[in-house]
PDB file of C-alpha atoms in Angstrom:
ATOM      1  CA  MET A 421       0.033   0.165  -0.107  1.00 43.00           C
ATOM      2  CA  PHE A 422       1.070   3.272  -1.451  1.00 52.00           C
ATOM      3  CA  PRO A 423       0.255   6.538  -0.904  1.00 58.00           C
ATOM      4  CA  SER A 424      -1.983   7.492  -4.108  1.00 71.00           C
ATOM      5  CA  LEU A 425      -1.508  11.876  -3.889  1.00 75.00           C
ATOM      6  CA  PRO A 426       1.087  13.453  -5.499  1.00 89.00           C
ATOM      7  CA  LEU A 427       3.502  14.801  -3.079  1.00 91.00           C
ATOM      8  CA  PRO A 428       2.305  18.804  -2.743  1.00 95.00           C
ATOM      9  CA  GLU A 429       4.520  21.707  -3.327  1.00 96.00           C
ATOM     10  CA  ILE A 430       6.284  23.254  -0.333  1.00 97.00           C
ATOM     11  CA  LEU A 431       8.148  26.324   0.278  1.00 98.00           C
ATOM     12  CA  VAL A 432      10.711  26.422   3.484  1.00 98.00           C
ATOM     13  CA  ASN A 433      12.062  29.686   4.825  1.00 98.00           C
ATOM     14  CA  SER A 434      16.200  28.952   5.008  1.00 98.00           C
ATOM     15  CA  ASP A 435      16.249  29.227   8.579  1.00 98.00           C
ATOM     16  CA  ASP A 436      13.777  26.612   9.032  1.00 98.00           C
ATOM     17  CA  TYR A 437      15.602  24.031   6.639  1.00 98.00           C
ATOM     18  CA  ASN A 438      18.997  24.605   8.095  1.00 98.00           C
ATOM     19  CA  ARG A 439      17.410  24.142  11.686  1.00 97.00           C
ATOM     20  CA  VAL A 440      15.190  21.167  10.443  1.00 98.00           C
ATOM     21  CA  MET A 441      17.882  19.416   8.477  1.00 98.00           C
ATOM     22  CA  LEU A 442      20.084  19.683  11.278  1.00 97.00           C
ATOM     23  CA  LEU A 443      17.973  18.246  13.901  1.00 97.00           C
ATOM     24  CA  ALA A 444      16.703  15.508  11.014  1.00 97.00           C
ATOM     25  CA  GLU A 445      20.378  14.721  11.142  1.00 97.00           C
ATOM     26  CA  LYS A 446      20.703  14.502  14.840  1.00 97.00           C
ATOM     27  CA  VAL A 447      18.165  11.781  15.287  1.00 97.00           C
ATOM     28  CA  SER A 448      18.743   9.712  12.445  1.00 97.00           C
ATOM     29  CA  MET A 449      20.068   7.030  14.636  1.00 97.00           C
ATOM     30  CA  THR A 450      17.293   7.195  17.257  1.00 96.00           C
ATOM     31  CA  MET A 451      14.467   8.186  14.828  1.00 94.00           C
ATOM     32  CA  PRO A 452      15.333   6.947  11.524  1.00 94.00           C
ATOM     33  CA  TYR A 453      11.949   7.006  10.191  1.00 90.00           C
ATOM     34  CA  VAL A 454      11.186  10.686  11.246  1.00 91.00           C
ATOM     35  CA  SER A 455      14.618  11.379  10.093  1.00 95.00           C
ATOM     36  CA  ALA A 456      14.453   9.808   6.756  1.00 94.00           C
ATOM     37  CA  TYR A 457      10.900  11.864   5.897  1.00 92.00           C
ATOM     38  CA  LEU A 458      12.146  14.761   6.959  1.00 95.00           C
ATOM     39  CA  GLU A 459      15.354  14.936   4.874  1.00 96.00           C
ATOM     40  CA  ARG A 460      13.100  13.791   1.936  1.00 94.00           C
ATOM     41  CA  GLU A 461      10.585  16.478   2.494  1.00 95.00           C
ATOM     42  CA  LEU A 462      13.352  18.992   2.905  1.00 97.00           C
ATOM     43  CA  ASN A 463      15.212  17.963  -0.263  1.00 97.00           C
ATOM     44  CA  ARG A 464      12.445  18.299  -2.285  1.00 96.00           C
ATOM     45  CA  ALA A 465      11.180  21.704  -1.005  1.00 97.00           C
ATOM     46  CA  GLU A 466      11.919  25.088  -2.548  1.00 98.00           C
ATOM     47  CA  VAL A 467      13.940  27.272  -0.368  1.00 98.00           C
ATOM     48  CA  CYS A 468      13.281  30.955   0.139  1.00 98.00           C
ATOM     49  CA  ASP A 469      14.684  33.758   2.149  1.00 98.00           C
ATOM     50  CA  PRO A 470      13.916  33.973   6.117  1.00 95.00           C
ATOM     51  CA  TRP A 471      12.325  37.101   5.620  1.00 94.00           C
ATOM     52  CA  ASN A 472       9.941  35.767   2.561  1.00 95.00           C
ATOM     53  CA  PRO A 473       6.252  34.011   3.053  1.00 94.00           C
ATOM     54  CA  ALA A 474       6.561  30.373   3.068  1.00 97.00           C
ATOM     55  CA  GLY A 475       4.660  27.680   3.715  1.00 97.00           C
ATOM     56  CA  VAL A 476       3.957  26.386   7.099  1.00 98.00           C
ATOM     57  CA  SER A 477       7.106  27.634   9.047  1.00 97.00           C
ATOM     58  CA  MET A 478       8.450  26.622  12.717  1.00 96.00           C
ATOM     59  CA  GLY A 479       6.414  28.283  15.701  1.00 94.00           C
ATOM     60  CA  GLN A 480       3.594  29.170  13.487  1.00 95.00           C
ATOM     61  CA  ARG A 481      -0.207  28.271  14.570  1.00 96.00           C
ATOM     62  CA  VAL A 482      -1.881  25.823  11.846  1.00 97.00           C
ATOM     63  CA  MET A 483      -5.024  24.743  11.417  1.00 97.00           C
ATOM     64  CA  PHE A 484      -5.278  21.505   9.700  1.00 97.00           C
ATOM     65  CA  ARG A 485      -7.557  18.130   9.211  1.00 96.00           C
ATOM     66  CA  LEU A 486      -6.350  14.447   9.519  1.00 94.00           C
ATOM     67  CA  ASP A 487      -7.986  11.960   7.366  1.00 91.00           C
ATOM     68  CA  GLU A 488     -11.656  12.616   6.670  1.00 87.00           C
ATOM     69  CA  GLU A 489     -12.650  13.599  10.513  1.00 89.00           C
ATOM     70  CA  PRO A 490     -14.895  16.772  10.817  1.00 89.00           C
ATOM     71  CA  LEU A 491     -12.907  17.704  13.400  1.00 92.00           C
ATOM     72  CA  THR A 492     -10.834  20.626  12.651  1.00 95.00           C
ATOM     73  CA  ARG A 493      -7.350  21.102  14.720  1.00 95.00           C
ATOM     74  CA  ILE A 494      -5.532  23.803  15.694  1.00 95.00           C
ATOM     75  CA  GLY A 495      -1.628  23.529  16.797  1.00 95.00           C
ATOM     76  CA  ARG A 496       1.835  25.360  16.500  1.00 95.00           C
ATOM     77  CA  LEU A 497       4.638  23.768  15.168  1.00 95.00           C
ATOM     78  CA  ILE A 498       7.495  23.438  17.634  1.00 95.00           C
ATOM     79  CA  TYR A 499      11.068  22.017  18.333  1.00 94.00           C
ATOM     80  CA  PRO A 500      11.545  19.203  20.567  1.00 88.00           C
ATOM     81  CA  ASN A 501      13.338  21.794  23.128  1.00 76.00           C
ATOM     82  CA  ARG A 502      10.043  23.561  23.359  1.00 62.00           C
ATOM     83  CA  ALA A 503       7.183  22.415  26.135  1.00 57.00           C
ATOM     84  CA  PHE A 504       5.708  19.490  24.750  1.00 53.00           C
ATOM     85  CA  GLY A 505       2.629  19.422  27.472  1.00 57.00           C
ATOM     86  CA  GLU A 506       1.579  23.062  25.789  1.00 65.00           C
ATOM     87  CA  LYS A 507      -1.774  22.377  24.588  1.00 75.00           C
ATOM     88  CA  GLY A 508      -1.936  22.318  20.690  1.00 85.00           C
ATOM     89  CA  SER A 509       1.898  21.967  20.073  1.00 91.00           C
ATOM     90  CA  VAL A 510       2.914  19.815  17.042  1.00 93.00           C
ATOM     91  CA  PRO A 511       6.607  18.840  17.574  1.00 93.00           C
ATOM     92  CA  ILE A 512       8.567  18.678  14.093  1.00 95.00           C
ATOM     93  CA  LEU A 513       9.486  14.982  14.730  1.00 94.00           C
ATOM     94  CA  GLY A 514       6.414  13.561  15.063  1.00 90.00           C
ATOM     95  CA  PRO A 515       4.409  12.175  11.962  1.00 88.00           C
ATOM     96  CA  VAL A 516       1.905  15.308  11.529  1.00 92.00           C
ATOM     97  CA  GLY A 517       4.464  17.623  12.363  1.00 93.00           C
ATOM     98  CA  ALA A 518       6.899  16.349   9.757  1.00 93.00           C
ATOM     99  CA  ALA A 519       4.075  16.409   7.432  1.00 93.00           C
ATOM    100  CA  LEU A 520       3.360  20.111   8.025  1.00 96.00           C
ATOM    101  CA  ILE A 521       6.346  21.819   7.300  1.00 96.00           C
ATOM    102  CA  GLY A 522       6.637  24.021   4.334  1.00 97.00           C
ATOM    103  CA  MET A 523       2.473  22.996   3.287  1.00 97.00           C
ATOM    104  CA  HIS A 524       0.193  25.574   1.808  1.00 97.00           C
ATOM    105  CA  ARG A 525      -3.451  26.240   2.401  1.00 97.00           C
ATOM    106  CA  ASN A 526      -5.665  23.521   0.896  1.00 96.00           C
ATOM    107  CA  SER A 527      -2.904  21.294   0.254  1.00 96.00           C
ATOM    108  CA  SER A 528      -2.751  17.371   1.322  1.00 96.00           C
ATOM    109  CA  ILE A 529       0.266  15.117   1.752  1.00 94.00           C
ATOM    110  CA  GLU A 530      -0.454  11.181   2.589  1.00 91.00           C
ATOM    111  CA  TRP A 531       2.037   9.020   4.691  1.00 80.00           C
ATOM    112  CA  LEU A 532       2.027   5.617   5.986  1.00 77.00           C
ATOM    113  CA  ASP A 533       1.455   4.902   9.745  1.00 77.00           C
ATOM    114  CA  ASP A 534       1.660   1.032  10.922  1.00 75.00           C
ATOM    115  CA  GLY A 535       0.568   0.193   7.256  1.00 79.00           C
ATOM    116  CA  ARG A 536      -2.230   2.762   7.339  1.00 85.00           C
ATOM    117  CA  THR A 537      -2.388   5.617   4.739  1.00 88.00           C
ATOM    118  CA  ARG A 538      -2.971   8.762   6.596  1.00 90.00           C
ATOM    119  CA  THR A 539      -4.025  12.127   5.450  1.00 94.00           C
ATOM    120  CA  LEU A 540      -3.355  15.818   6.499  1.00 95.00           C
ATOM    121  CA  THR A 541      -4.695  18.422   5.079  1.00 97.00           C
ATOM    122  CA  VAL A 542      -3.547  21.857   5.466  1.00 98.00           C
ATOM    123  CA  LEU A 543      -6.734  24.535   5.722  1.00 97.00           C
ATOM    124  CA  ASP A 544      -5.001  27.709   7.405  1.00 97.00           C
ATOM    125  CA  TYR A 545      -1.693  28.924   9.088  1.00 96.00           C
ATOM    126  CA  GLY A 546       0.560  32.147  10.037  1.00 90.00           C
ATOM    127  CA  TRP A 547      -1.328  34.001  12.838  1.00 81.00           C
TER     128      TRP A 547
END
């Protein structure tokens, strides 16, 4: 079972690109799947200057939907050194956080989660 949707275009600012790539390399031995996923996403991303508008960026709030759930979720994309217990935090080293980086409004991405295809759709971000 492989994801069926084409990969969406993603736009990452250079600061996020550098920090997240370093983080992915750092966790490659302890979290190989997440590391490989983040590296794949970053390697295919378009990279812009840090002051230019990008897709979902680190520290931004994002509204998204998982699978076909009617529930709309709101979270803030965070680095692992931030308080995880904070309500609404979405760690970049988790499957949802890794899928969010660089995504645009109304774009969707699929990934395999224990043999099950999951879909994430970004509804809004950046406030």
